[in-house]
Short mmCIF file of C-alpha atoms in Angstrom, two decimals:
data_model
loop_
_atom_site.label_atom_id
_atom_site.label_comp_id
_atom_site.label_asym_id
_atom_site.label_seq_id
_atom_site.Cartn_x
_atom_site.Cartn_y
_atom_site.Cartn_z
CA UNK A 1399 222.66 -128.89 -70.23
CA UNK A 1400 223.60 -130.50 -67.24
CA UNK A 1401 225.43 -129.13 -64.03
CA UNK A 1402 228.04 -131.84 -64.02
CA UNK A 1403 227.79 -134.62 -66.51
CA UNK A 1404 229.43 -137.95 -66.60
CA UNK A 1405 229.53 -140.87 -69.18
CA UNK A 1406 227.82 -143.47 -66.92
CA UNK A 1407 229.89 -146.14 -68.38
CA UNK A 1408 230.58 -148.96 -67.55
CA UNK A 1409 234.19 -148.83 -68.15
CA UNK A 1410 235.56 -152.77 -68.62
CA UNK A 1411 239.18 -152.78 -67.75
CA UNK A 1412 241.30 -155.67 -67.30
CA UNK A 1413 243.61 -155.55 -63.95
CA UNK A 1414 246.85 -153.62 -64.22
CA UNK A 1415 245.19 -151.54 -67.26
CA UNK A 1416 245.26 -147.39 -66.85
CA UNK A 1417 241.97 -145.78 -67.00
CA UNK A 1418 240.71 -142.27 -66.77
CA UNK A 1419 237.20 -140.62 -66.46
CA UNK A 1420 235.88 -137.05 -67.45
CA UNK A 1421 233.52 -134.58 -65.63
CA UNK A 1422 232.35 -131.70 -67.44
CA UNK A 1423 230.91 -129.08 -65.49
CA UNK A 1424 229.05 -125.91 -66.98
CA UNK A 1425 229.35 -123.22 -64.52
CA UNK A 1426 233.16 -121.38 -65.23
CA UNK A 1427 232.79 -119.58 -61.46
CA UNK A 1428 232.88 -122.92 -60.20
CA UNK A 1429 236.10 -123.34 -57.35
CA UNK A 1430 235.74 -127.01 -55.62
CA UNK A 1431 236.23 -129.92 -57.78
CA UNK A 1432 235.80 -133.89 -55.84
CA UNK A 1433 236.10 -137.37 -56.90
CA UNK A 1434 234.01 -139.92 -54.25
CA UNK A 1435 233.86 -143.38 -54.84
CA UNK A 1436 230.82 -145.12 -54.00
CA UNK A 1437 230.74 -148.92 -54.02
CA UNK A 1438 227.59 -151.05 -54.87
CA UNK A 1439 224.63 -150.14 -51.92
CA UNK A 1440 227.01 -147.93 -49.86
CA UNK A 1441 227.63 -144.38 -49.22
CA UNK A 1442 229.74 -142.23 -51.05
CA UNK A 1443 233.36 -141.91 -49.77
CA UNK A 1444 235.72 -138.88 -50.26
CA UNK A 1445 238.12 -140.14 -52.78
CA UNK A 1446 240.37 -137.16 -53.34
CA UNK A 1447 239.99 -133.29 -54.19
CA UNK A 1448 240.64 -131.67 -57.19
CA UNK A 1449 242.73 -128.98 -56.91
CA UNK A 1450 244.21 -126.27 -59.51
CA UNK A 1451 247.45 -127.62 -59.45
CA UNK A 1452 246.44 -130.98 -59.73
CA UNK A 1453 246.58 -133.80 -57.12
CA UNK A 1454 248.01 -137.26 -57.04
CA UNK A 1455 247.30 -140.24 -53.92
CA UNK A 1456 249.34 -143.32 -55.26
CA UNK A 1457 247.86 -145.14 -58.33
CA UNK A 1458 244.94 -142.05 -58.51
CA UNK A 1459 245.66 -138.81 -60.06
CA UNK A 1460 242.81 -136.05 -60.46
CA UNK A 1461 243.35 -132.90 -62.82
CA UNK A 1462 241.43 -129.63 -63.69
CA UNK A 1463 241.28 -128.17 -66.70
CA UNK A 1464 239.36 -124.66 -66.25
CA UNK A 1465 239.66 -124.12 -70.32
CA UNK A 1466 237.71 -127.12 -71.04
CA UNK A 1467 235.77 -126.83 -67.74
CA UNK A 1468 236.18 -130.29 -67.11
CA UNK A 1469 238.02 -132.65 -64.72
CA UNK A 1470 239.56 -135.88 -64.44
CA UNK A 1471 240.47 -138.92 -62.76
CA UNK A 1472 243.26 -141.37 -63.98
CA UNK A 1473 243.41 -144.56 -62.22
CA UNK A 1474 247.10 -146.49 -63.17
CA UNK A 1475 247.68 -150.03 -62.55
CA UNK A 1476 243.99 -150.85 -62.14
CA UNK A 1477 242.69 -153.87 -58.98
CA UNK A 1478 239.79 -155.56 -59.07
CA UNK A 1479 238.84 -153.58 -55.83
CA UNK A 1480 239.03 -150.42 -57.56
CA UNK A 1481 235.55 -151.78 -59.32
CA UNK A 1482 233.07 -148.89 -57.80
CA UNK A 1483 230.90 -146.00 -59.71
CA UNK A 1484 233.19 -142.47 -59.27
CA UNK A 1485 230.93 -139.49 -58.91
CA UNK A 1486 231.98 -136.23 -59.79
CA UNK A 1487 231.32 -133.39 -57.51
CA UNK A 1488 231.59 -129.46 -58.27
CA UNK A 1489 230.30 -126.56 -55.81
CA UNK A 1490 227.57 -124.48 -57.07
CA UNK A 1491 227.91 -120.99 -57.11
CA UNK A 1492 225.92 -117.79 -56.52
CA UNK A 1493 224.89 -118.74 -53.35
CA UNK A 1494 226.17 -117.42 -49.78
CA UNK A 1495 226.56 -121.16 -49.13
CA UNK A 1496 228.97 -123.58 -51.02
CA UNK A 1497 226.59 -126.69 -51.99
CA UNK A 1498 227.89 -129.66 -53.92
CA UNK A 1499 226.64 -130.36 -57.68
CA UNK A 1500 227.02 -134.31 -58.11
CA UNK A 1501 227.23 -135.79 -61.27
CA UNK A 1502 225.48 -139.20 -61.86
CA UNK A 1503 228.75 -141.39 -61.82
CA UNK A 1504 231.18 -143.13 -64.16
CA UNK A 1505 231.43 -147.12 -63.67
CA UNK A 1506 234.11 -148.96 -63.39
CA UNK A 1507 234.52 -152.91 -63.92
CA UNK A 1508 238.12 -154.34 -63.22
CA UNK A 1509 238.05 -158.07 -64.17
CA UNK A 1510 241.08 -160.44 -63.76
CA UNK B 95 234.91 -141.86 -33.65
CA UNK B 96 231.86 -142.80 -35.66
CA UNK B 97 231.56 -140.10 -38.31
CA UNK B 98 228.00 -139.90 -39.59
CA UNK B 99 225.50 -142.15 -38.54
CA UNK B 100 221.74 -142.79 -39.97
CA UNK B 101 219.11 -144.33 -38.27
CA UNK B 102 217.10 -146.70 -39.41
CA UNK B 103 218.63 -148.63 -42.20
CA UNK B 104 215.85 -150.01 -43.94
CA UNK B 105 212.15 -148.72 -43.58
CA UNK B 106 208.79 -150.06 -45.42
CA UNK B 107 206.29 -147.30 -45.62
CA UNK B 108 202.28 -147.30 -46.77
CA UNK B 109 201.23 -144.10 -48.47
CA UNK B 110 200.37 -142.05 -46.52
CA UNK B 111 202.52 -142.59 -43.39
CA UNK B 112 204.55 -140.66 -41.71
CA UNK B 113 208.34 -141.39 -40.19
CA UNK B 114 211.63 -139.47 -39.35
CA UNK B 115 214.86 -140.00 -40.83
CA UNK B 116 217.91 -139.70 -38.03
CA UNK B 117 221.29 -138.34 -38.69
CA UNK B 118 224.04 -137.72 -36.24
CA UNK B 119 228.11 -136.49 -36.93
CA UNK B 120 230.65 -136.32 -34.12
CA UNK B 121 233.04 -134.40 -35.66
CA UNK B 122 232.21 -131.24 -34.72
CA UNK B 123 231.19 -130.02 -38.33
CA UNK B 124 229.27 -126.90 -38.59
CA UNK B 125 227.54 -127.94 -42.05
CA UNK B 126 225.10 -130.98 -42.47
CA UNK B 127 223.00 -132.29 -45.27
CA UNK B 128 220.18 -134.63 -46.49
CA UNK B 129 220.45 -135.97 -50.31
CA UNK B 130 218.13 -138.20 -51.96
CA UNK B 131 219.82 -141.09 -54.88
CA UNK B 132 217.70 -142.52 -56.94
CA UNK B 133 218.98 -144.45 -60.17
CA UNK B 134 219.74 -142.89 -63.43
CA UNK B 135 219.45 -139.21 -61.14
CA UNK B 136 222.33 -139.22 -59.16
CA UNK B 137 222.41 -137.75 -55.52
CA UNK B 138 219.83 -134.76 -54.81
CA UNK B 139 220.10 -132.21 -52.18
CA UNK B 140 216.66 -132.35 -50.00
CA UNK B 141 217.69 -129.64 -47.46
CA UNK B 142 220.46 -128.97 -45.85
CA UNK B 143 221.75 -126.62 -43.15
CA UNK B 144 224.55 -124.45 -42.63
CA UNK B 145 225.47 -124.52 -38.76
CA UNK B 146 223.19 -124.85 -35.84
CA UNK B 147 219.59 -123.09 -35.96
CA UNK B 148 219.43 -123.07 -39.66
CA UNK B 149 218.05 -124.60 -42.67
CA UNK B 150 217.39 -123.72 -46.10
CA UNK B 151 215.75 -126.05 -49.44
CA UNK B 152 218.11 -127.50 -51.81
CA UNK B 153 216.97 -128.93 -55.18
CA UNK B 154 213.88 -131.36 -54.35
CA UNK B 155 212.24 -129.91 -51.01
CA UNK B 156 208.86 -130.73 -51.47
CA UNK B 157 207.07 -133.50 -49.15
CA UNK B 158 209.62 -133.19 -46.59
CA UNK B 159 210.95 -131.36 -43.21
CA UNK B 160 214.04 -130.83 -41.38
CA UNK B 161 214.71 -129.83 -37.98
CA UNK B 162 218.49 -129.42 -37.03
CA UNK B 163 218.17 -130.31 -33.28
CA UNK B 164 221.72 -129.09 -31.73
CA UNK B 165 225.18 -129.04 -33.73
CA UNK B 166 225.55 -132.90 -34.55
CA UNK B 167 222.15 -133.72 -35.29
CA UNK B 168 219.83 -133.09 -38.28
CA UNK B 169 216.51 -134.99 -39.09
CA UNK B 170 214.34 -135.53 -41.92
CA UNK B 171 210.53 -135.97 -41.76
CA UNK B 172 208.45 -137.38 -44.27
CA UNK B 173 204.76 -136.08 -43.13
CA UNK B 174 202.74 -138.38 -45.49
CA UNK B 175 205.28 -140.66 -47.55
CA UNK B 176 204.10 -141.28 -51.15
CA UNK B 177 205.95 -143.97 -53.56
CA UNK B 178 207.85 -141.10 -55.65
CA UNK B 179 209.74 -140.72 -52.03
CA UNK B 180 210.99 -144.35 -52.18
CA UNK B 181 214.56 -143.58 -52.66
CA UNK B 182 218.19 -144.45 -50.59
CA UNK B 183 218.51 -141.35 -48.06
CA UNK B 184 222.02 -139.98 -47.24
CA UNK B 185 222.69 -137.62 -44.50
CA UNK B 186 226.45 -135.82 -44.92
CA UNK B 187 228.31 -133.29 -42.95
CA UNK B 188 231.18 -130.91 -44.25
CA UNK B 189 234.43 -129.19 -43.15
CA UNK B 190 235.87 -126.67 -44.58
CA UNK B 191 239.92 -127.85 -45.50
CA UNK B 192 242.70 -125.75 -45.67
CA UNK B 193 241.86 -124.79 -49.00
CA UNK B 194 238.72 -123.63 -48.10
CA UNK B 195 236.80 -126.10 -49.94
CA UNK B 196 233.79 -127.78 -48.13
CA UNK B 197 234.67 -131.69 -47.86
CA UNK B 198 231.55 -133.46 -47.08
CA UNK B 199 231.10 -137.10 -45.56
CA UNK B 200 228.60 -139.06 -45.85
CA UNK B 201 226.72 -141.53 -43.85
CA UNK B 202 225.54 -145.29 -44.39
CA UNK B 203 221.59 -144.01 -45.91
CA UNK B 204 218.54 -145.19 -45.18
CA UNK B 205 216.83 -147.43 -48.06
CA UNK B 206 213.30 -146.03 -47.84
CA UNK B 207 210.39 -148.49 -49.68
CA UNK B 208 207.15 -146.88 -49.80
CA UNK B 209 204.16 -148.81 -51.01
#
């Protein structure tokens, strides 16, 4: 099994529709949860954090369920800019170093 | 303010050559890495390095070098590029946020063709 898994999608949503993407991570020890966003033939960018409580930036809201081991992102009142693959990263554990596990992204298609 | 920066951009290699891979951060971060994306795999830690004077192997090592030169910059060598290595490069650099969790940031990559 996979770190961190991801349906790659894509995910066809028409504009002002309400979307939301898993992550499923396998390690339970696992403390650092990230969406990035990473748009076609650029870098990632840091889209929010994940943490325990939950976190919300506008029209994004990210949640962790520890139980499940999974997280999510739910994306309300969808814009054609939001169009972008969403990675999923976790920190891996066991070392004396926090590294970044990155799952292999969830697409997203916003059409008018 | 820049954030990370990657030189070159694009880079056509024969098998067998050899090139470096520039990365530079000016935000004072402590942490810097170098991650390899190639479709269907997702991004790959290459090597990375915790603060100045150190670096350790992440998940796919093999065929390449790092030297962390002073705090903002870290290279990547390729000593004798073969085509498995033709991949988009991308250097990142972390802080650690108030909740202790290591943000990183990445830079533009490098798309790296080797023939």
């Amino acid at each position: 099994r996979k770190e961190v898994e991801q349906d790659p999608g894509p995910f066809n949503v028409p504009e002002g529709a309400t979307v939301a993407f898993n992550c499923t991570y396998s390690n339970s020890a696992s403390q650092s949860f990230f969406w990035y966003r990473q748009d076609c033939r650029k870098e990632p960018k840091l889209l929010m954090s994940v943490y325990s409580s939950g976190n919300e930036d506008g029209r994004f809201t990210a949640q962790l369920n520890r139980a499940s081991q999974y997280i999510s992102l739910l994306i309300r009142d969808s814009k054609l800019s939001d169009s972008a693959t969403y990675l999923c990263a976790v920190n891996e554990v066991n070392t004396g170093f926090q590294k970044l596990v990155f799952g292999t992204g969830t697409r997203l298609l916003v059409s008018p | 303010n820049a954030g990370v920066t990657q030189t070159p951009k694009f880079q056509v290699l024969k098998t067998g050559q050899s090139m470096t891979l520039q990365c530079a951060q000016d935000m004072n971060h402590n942490s810097m890495y170098w991650y390899r994306q190639d479709p269907g795999m997702g991004l790959r830690l290459i090597y990375y390095s915790a603060s100045e004077g150190t670096t350790d192997k992440g998940e796919v090592p093999n065929g390449y070098n790092v030297s962390r030169l002073n705090k903002r910059e870290f290279s990547l060598r390729l000593e004798s590029a073969a085509p498995s290595q033709t991949s988009v490069y991308f250097c990142a650099s972390s802080e650690t946020d108030s909740w202790s969790q290591e943000t990183q940031y990445f830079g533009p990559g490098t798309r790296l063709l080797v023939l």
